[in-house]
Coordinates of C-alpha atoms and ligand atoms in Angstrom, one line a residue:
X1 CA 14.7 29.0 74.8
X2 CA 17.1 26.5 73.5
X3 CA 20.6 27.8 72.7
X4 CA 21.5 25.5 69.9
X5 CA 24.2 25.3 67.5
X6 CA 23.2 25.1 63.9
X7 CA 26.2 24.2 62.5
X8 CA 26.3 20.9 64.0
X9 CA 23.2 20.3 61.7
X10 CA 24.3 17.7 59.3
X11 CA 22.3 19.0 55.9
X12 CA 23.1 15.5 54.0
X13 CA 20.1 14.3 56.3
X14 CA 16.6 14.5 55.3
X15 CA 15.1 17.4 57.6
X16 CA 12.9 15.8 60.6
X17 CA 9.6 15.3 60.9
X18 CA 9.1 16.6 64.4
X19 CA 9.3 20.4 65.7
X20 CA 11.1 22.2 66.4
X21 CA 13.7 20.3 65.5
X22 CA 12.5 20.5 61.7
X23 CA 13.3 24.2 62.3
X24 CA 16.5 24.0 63.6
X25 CA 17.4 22.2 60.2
X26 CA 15.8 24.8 57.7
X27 CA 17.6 27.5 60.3
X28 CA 20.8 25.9 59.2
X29 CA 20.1 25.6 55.6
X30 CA 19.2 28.4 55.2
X31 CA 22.0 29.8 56.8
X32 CA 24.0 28.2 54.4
X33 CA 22.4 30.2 51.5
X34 CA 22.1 34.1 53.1
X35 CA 26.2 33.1 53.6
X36 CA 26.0 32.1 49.7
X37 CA 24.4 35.3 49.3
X38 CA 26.4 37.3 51.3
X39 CA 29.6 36.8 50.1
X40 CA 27.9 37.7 46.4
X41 CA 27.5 40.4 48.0
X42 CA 30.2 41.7 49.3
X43 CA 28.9 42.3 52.5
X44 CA 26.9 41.3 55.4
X45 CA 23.3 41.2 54.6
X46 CA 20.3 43.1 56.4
X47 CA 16.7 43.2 57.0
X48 CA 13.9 44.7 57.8
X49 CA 10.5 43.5 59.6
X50 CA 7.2 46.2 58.9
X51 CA 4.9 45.4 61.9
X52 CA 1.2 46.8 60.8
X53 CA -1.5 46.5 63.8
X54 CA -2.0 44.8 67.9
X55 CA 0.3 43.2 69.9
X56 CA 0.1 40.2 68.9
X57 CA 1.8 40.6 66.1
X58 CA 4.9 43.0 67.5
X59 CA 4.8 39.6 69.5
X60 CA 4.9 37.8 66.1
X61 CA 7.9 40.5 64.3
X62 CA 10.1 39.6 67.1
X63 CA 9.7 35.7 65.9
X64 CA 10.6 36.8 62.5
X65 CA 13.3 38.7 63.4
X66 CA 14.7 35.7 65.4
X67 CA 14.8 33.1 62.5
X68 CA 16.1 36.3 60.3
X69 CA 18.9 36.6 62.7
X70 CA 19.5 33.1 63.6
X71 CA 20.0 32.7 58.8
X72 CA 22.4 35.0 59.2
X73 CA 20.6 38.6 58.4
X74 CA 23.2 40.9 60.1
X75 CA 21.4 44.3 61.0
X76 CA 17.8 46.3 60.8
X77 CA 17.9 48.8 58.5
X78 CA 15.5 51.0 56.3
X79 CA 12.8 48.9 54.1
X80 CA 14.4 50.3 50.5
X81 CA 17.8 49.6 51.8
X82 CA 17.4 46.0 53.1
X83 CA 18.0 42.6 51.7
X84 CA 14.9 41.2 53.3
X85 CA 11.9 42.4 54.4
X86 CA 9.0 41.7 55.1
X87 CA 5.5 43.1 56.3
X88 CA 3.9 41.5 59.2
X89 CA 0.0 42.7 57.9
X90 CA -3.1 43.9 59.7
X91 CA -6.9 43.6 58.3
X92 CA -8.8 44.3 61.0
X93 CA -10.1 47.5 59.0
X94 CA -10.0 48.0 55.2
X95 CA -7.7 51.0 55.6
X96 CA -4.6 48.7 57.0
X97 CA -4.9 46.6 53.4
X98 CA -4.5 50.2 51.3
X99 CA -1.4 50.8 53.1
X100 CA 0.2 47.2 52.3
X101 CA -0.8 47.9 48.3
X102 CA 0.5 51.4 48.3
X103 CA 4.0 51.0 50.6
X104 CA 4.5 47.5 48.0
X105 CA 4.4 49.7 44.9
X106 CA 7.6 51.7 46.6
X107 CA 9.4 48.7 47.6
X108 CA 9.3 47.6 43.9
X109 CA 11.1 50.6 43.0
X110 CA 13.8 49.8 45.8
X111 CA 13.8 46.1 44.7
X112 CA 15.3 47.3 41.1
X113 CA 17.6 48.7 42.5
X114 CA 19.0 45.8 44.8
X115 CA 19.1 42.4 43.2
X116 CA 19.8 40.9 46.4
X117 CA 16.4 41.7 48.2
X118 CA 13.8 39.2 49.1
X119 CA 10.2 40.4 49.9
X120 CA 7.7 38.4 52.0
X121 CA 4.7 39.1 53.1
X122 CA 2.5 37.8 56.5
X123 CA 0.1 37.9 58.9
X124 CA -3.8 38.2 58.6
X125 CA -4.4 40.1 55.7
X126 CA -2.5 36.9 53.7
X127 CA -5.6 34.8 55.2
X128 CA -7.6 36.6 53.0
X129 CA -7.9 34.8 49.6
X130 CA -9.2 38.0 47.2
X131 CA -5.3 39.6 48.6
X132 CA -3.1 36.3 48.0
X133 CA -5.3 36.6 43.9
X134 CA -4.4 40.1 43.7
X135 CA -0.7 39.5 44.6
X136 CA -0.5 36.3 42.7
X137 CA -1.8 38.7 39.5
X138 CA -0.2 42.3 40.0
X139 CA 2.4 41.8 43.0
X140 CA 4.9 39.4 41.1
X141 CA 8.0 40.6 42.5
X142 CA 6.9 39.4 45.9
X143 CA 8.7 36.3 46.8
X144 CA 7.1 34.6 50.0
X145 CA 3.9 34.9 51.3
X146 CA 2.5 32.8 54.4
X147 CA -0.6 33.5 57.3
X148 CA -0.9 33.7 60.7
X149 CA -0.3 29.7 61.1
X150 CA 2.2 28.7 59.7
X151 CA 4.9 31.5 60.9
X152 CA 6.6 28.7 62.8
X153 CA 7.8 27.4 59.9
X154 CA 9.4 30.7 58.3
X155 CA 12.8 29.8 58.0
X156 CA 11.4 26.4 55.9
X157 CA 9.7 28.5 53.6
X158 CA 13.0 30.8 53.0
X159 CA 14.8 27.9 52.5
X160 CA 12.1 26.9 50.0
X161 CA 12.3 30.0 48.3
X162 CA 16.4 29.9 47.9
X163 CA 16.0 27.1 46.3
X164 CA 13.0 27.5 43.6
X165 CA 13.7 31.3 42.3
X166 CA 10.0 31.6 42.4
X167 CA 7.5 33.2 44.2
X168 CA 6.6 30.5 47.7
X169 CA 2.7 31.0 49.0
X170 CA 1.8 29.1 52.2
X171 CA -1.6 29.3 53.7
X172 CA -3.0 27.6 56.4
X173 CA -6.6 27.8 56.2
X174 CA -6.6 26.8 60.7
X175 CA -4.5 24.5 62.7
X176 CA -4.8 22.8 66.1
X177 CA -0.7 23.0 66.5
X178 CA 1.1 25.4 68.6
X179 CA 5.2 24.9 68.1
X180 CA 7.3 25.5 71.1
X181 CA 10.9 26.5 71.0
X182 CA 12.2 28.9 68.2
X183 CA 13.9 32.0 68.4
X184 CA 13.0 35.3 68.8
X185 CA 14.6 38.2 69.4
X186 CA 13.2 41.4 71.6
X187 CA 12.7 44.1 71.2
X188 CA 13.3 45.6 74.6
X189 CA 15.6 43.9 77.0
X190 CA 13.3 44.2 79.8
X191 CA 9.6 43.5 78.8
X192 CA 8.6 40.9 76.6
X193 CA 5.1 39.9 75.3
X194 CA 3.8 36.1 75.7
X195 CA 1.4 34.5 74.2
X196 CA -1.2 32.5 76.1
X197 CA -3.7 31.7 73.7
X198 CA -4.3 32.0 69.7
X199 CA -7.5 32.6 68.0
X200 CA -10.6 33.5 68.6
X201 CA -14.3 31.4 69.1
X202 CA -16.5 35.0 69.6
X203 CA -17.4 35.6 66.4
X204 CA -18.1 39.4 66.8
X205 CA -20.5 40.1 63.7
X206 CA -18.3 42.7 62.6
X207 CA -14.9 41.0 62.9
X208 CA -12.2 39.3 61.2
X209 CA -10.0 37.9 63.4
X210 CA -11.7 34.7 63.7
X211 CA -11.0 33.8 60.3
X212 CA -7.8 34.9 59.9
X213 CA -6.0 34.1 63.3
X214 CA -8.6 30.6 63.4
X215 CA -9.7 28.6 66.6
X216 CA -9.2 29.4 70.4
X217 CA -6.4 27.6 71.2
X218 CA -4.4 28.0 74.7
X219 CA -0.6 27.4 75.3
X220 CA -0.4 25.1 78.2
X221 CA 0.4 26.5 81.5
X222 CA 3.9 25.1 82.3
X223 CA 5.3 26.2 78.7
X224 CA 3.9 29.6 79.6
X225 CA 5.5 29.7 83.0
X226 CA 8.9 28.1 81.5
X227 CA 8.9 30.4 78.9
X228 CA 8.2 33.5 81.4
X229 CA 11.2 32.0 83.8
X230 CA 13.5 32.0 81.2
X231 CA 12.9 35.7 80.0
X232 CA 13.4 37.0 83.9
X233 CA 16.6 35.3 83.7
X234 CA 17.4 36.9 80.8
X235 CA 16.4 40.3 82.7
X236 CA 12.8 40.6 81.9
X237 CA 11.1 42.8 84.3
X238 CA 7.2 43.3 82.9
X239 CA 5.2 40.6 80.5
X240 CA 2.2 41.5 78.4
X241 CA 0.0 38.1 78.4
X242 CA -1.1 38.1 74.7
X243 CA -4.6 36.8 73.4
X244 CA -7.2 37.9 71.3
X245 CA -9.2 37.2 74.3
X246 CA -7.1 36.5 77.6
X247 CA -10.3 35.3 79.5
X248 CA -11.3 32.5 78.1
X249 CA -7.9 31.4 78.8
X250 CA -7.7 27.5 79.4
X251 CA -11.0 26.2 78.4
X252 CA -9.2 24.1 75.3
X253 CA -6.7 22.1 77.4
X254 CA -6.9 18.7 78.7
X255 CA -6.5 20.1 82.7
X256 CA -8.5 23.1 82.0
X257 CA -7.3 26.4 83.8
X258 CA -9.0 29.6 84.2
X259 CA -7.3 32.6 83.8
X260 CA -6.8 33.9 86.6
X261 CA -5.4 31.0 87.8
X262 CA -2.8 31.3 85.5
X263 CA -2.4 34.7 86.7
X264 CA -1.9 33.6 90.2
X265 CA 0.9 30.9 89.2
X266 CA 2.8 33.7 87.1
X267 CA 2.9 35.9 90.1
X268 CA 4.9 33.5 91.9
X269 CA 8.0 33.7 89.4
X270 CA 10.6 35.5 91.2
X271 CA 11.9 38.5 89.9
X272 CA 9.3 39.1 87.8
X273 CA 7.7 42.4 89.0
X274 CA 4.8 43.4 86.3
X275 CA 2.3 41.5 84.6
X276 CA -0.2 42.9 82.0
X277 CA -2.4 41.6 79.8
X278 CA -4.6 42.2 76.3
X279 CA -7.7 42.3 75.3
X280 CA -10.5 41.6 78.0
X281 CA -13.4 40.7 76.7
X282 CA -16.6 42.2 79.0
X283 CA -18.8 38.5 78.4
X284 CA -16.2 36.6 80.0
X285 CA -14.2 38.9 82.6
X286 CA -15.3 36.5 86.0
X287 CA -15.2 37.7 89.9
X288 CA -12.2 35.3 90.4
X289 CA -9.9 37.8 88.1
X290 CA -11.3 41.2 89.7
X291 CA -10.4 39.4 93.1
X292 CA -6.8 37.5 91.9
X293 CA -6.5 41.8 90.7
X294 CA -7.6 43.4 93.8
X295 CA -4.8 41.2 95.5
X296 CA -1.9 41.2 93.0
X297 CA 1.3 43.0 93.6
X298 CA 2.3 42.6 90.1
X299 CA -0.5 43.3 88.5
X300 CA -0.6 46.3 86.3
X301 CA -3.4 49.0 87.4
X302 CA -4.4 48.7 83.8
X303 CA -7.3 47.0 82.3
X304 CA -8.3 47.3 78.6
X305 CA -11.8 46.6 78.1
X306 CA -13.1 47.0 74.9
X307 CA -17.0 48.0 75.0
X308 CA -17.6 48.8 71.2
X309 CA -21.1 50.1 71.8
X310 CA -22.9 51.7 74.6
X311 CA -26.0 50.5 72.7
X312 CA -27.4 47.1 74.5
X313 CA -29.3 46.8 70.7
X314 CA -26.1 47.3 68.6
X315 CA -23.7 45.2 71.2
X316 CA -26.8 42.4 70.3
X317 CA -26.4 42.7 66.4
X318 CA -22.8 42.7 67.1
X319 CA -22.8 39.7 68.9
X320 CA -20.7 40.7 71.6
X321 CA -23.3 39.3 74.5
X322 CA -23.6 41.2 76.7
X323 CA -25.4 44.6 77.8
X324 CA -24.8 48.5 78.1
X325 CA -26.4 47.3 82.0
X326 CA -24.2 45.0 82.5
X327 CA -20.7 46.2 81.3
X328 CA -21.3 49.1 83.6
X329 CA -22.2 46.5 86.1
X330 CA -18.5 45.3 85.3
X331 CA -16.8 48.9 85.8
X332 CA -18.2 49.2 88.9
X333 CA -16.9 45.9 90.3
X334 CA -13.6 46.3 89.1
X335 CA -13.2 49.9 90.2
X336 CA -14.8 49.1 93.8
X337 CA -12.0 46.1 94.1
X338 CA -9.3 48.1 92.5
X339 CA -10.0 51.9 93.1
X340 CA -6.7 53.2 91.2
X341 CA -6.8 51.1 88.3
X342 CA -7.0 52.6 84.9
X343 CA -9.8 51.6 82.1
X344 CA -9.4 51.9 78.4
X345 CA -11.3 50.5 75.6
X346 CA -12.2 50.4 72.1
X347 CA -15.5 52.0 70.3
X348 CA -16.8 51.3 66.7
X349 CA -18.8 54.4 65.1
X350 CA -21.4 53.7 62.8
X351 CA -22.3 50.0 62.5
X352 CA -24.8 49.1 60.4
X353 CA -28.2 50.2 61.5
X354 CA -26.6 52.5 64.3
X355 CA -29.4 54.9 65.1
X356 CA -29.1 58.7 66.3
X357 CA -30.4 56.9 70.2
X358 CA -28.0 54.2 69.9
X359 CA -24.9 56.8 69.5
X360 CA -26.4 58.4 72.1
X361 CA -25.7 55.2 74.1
X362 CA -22.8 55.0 73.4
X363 CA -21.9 58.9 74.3
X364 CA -23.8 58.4 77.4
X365 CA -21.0 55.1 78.5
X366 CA -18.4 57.6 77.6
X367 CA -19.8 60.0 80.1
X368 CA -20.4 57.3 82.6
X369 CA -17.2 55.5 82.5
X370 CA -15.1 58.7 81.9
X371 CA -12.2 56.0 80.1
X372 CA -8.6 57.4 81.0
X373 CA -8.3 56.3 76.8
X374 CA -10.3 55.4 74.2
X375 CA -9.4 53.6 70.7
X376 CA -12.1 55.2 68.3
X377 CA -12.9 53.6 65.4
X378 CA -15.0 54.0 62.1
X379 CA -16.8 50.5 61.5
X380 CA -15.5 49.0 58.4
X381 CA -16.9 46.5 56.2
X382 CA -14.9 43.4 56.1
X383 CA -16.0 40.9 53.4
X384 CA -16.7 37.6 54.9
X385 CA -18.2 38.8 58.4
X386 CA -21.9 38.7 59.4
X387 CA -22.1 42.6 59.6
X388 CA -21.1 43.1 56.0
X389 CA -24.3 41.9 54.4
X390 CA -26.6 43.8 56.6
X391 CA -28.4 46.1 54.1
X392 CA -28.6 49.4 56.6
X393 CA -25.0 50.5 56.6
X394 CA -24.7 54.0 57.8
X395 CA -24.5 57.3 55.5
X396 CA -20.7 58.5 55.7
X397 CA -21.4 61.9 56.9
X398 CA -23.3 60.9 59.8
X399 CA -20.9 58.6 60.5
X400 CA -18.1 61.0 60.5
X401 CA -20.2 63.9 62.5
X402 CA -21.0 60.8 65.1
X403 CA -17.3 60.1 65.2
X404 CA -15.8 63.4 65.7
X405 CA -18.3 64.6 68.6
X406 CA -17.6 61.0 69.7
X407 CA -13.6 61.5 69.4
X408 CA -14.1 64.9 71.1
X409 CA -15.9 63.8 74.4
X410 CA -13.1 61.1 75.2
X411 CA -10.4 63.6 74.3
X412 CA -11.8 65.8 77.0
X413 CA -12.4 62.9 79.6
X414 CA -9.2 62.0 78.8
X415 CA -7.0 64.4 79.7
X416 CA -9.0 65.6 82.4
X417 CA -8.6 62.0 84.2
X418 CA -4.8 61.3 83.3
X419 CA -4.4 65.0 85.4
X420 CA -5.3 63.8 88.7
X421 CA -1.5 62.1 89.5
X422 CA -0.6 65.5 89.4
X423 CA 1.8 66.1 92.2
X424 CA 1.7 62.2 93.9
X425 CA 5.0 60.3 93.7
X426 CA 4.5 57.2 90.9
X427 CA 6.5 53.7 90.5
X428 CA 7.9 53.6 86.3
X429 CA 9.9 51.3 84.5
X430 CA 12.3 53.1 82.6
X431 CA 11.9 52.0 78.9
X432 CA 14.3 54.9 77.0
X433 CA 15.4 58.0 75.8
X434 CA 13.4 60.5 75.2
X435 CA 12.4 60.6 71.5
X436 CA 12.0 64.2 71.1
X437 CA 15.3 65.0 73.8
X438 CA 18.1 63.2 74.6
X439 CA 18.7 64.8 78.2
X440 CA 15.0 63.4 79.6
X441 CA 14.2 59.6 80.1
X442 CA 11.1 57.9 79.5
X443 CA 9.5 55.8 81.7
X444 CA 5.9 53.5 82.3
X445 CA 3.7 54.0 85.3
X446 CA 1.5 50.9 86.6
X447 CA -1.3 52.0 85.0
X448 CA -0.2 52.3 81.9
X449 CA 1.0 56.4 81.4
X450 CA 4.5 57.9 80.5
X451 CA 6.3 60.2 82.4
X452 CA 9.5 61.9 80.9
X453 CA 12.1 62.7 83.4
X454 CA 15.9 64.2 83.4
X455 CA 18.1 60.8 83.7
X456 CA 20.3 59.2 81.9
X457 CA 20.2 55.8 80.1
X458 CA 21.7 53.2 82.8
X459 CA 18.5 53.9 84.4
X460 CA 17.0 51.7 81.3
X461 CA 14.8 48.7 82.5
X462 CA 15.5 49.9 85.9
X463 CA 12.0 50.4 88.1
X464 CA 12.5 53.9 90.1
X465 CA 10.2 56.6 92.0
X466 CA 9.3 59.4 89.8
X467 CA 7.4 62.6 91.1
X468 CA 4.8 63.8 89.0
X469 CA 5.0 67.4 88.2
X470 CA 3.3 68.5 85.8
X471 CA 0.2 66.7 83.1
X472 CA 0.6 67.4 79.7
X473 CA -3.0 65.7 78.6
X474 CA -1.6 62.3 77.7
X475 CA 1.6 61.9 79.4
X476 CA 3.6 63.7 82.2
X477 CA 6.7 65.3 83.3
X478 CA 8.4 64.7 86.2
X479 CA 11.8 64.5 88.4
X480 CA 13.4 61.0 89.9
X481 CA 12.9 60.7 93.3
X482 CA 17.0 59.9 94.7
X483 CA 16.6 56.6 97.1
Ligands
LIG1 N1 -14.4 48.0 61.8 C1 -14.0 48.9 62.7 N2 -13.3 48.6 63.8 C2 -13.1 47.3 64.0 N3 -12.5 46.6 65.1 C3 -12.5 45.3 64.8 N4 -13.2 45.1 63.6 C4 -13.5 46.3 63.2 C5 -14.2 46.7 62.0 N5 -14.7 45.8 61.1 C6 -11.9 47.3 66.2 C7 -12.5 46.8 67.5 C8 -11.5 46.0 68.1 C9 -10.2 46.7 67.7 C10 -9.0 45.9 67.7 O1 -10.5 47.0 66.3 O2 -12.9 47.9 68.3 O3 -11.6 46.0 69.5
LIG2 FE1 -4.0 41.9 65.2 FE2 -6.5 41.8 64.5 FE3 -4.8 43.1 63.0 FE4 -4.7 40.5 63.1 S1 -6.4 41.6 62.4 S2 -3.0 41.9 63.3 S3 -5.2 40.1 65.2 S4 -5.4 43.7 65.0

């Protein structure tokens, strides 16, 4: 990351055509007018950035809170007390959407109160065109709105809004362009997520995500690497390789690279000691990762596989190609190459046309696999994707008797498998206090677990020996191991 100083930025210009330096210019202008604002004020100004759903968009909030920084936004505070804030969205299900509507209403009340406060709104549900309407019509006190494209260019569309007094919308409906170079600020000191790729070309029948987050595309290798570099030398420790599907990593670029080639270069940064990554998808999961896995030192003992169905004729309506046969195919190969390694996934209940067998299925994948954690989910119709028009959606009550006998199964697995590190003596990265007591640390195992441990907090980003004492179902406690 560049360090750059903004105030040698001379504003009389017109602003650049090229990024990132365009940026750089609407960073500084818009610098200018929080200071404006500010001193109105009284008082330093603050902020406040909701994150609602995955990783890639905590990935995404820490952009935002960059460029908010980099303007001139002091501190994070409370939503009703800030001066700016803004919700980074979710509409994977319909549930996420209600949540936006309904905390909005609140923040109006808050917004009465403070003259100074901006309000934006971003991420995937502003893809949506029915939610940008219904803003348009009954959310007028919101002042920005922009997608999942465009984010680059959020301190532009500040700036916009400083100057116009009226509400900015910005939707991209896809682009080909990935910008390089802007701030962002962490949220940890010591692990950072990175994207690889954005988009998605699957098409899952029942998704959204390809038309709201738009086309595969891949960052190329030596930004990724230079990027990665620069974060261990800022004390990064462990990465999270972000993509809606990490797998299919490379296909886009003009010297294509798989992924787990990529994998093998990122190894080879010193100092960098953990690599994860998110989401796997079965179809495209190749022999060359399980073996770049079964060799890695630095690779996490984590894999997140989503398998949505254990139902080879609902994983078919759903697009996903692939089979109940051959995922458990997968499972095996991964857990004869890497015998300690830790599988989790996702699992829709009641897609259309879901029978009583197919359920079954799926139960009987649950049983097989025995997940150490499982994401349940209700399917819910989103309007736009193939799944939404089929005719033979599922009564709710079946649904919901499906998903809790469904829920309760992987409960059960689950806490019986995270058990058996009972007692063995585990590597963790130490990411904080305790929330619930201040006396105990917490820390991350390989495979993806917390362990809470007496400590203190100079052990913080520090990787240490931890003894496993006792499970607690989902996490465990333990004692440090002195060196
Ligand atoms: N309904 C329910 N769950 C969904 N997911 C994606 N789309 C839907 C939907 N329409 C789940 C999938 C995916 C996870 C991120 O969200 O399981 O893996
Ligand atoms: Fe992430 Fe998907 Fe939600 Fe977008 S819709 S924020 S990609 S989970």
């Amino acid at each position: 990351m560049k360090t750059l100083d903004y105030n040698t930025i001379d504003l009389s210009k017109e602003p650049p055509v090229k990024e990132p330096e365009r940026q750089y210019y609407f960073i500084a202008k818009a610098k200018k007018y929080v200071m404006e604002k500010s001193k109105e004020a009284g008082r330093p100004l603050t902020f406040c950035v909701v994150t609602f759903g995955c990783q890639m968009n905590a990935r995404d909030s820490e952009k935002l809170t960059g460029i908010l920084e980099q303007i001139g936004y002091r501190e994070e505070t409370q939503e009703e007390l800030a001066d700016f804030v803004i919700y980074n969205t979710c509409t994977v299900r319909e549930n996420a959407n209600q949540r936006v509507y309904g905390r909005l209403g609140q923040l109006n009340r808050a917004k009465k109160q403070n003259p100074h406060m901006l309000i934006g709104l971003c991420g995937c549900m502003m893809q949506e065109t029915e939610v940008v309407e219904k803003l348009k019509k009954s959310y007028r006190f919101v002042d920005l709105i922009f997608g999942t494209h465009n984010i680059y260019k959020f301190a532009e569309l500040i700036t916009t809004r400083m100057e116009s007094q009226r509400m900015v919308i910005d939707i991209w409906k896809d682009t080909d362009k990935i910008v390089e170079d802007l701030p962002s600020e962490r949220k940890y000191s010591f692990k950072s997520g990175v994207n690889i790729m954005f988009g998605c070309n699957n098409f899952c029948s029942y998704c959204i995500v390809p038309y709201v987050r738009g086309r595969e595309r891949s960052r190329s290798p030596k930004d990724i690497i230079r990027e990665i570099e620069h974060l261990v030398a800022d004390g990064v420790v462990e990465i999270m390789l972000l993509g809606q599907n990490v797998n299919s990593y490379g296909k886009n670029l003009d010297v294509p690279m798989s992924f787990a080639e990529l994998l093998q270069n990122i190894e080879r940064i010193d100092g960098l000691e953990r690599i994860r990554f998110m989401t796997s998808h079965p179809k495209d999961l190749s022999d060359d990762l399980i073996e770049v896995m079964k060799h890695s030192k630095k690779i996490c003992r984590h894999l997140h596989l989503p398998v949505q169905s254990g139902s080879t004729n609902v994983l078919n309506k759903m697009n996903r190609r692939y089979t109940k046969e051959h995922y458990l195919n997968l499972v095996d190969k991964i857990r004869a190459a890497v015998p300690d390694i830790s599988l989790t996934t996702d699992i829709i209940v009641g897609f259309p046309g879901e029978t009583d067998d197919d359920f079954e299925e799926t139960m009987d994948v649950v049983k097989k696999v025995r997940f150490d954690s499982a994401f349940t989910f209700i399917y819910s119709k989103r309007t736009g994707t193939p799944a939404a028009v089929i005719k033979d959606q599922v009564p709710q009550d079946v649904v919901k008797e499906r998903f809790n006998r469904l829920l309760k199964e992987v409960q059960q697995i689950s806490s019986e498998e995270c058990s058996v590190y009972t007692d063995t003596v585990q590597e963790v990265l130490v990411e904080g206090i305790n929330d619930h007591d201040s006396t105990l640390m917490t820390g991350r195992m390989s495979n993806n677990m917390l362990v809470h441990f007496p400590g203190d907090d100079r052990l913080i980003g520090k990787i240490i020996q931890v003894e496993l004492k006792q499970c607690k179902g989902f996490y465990y406690l333990g004692e440090r191991i002195k060196e």
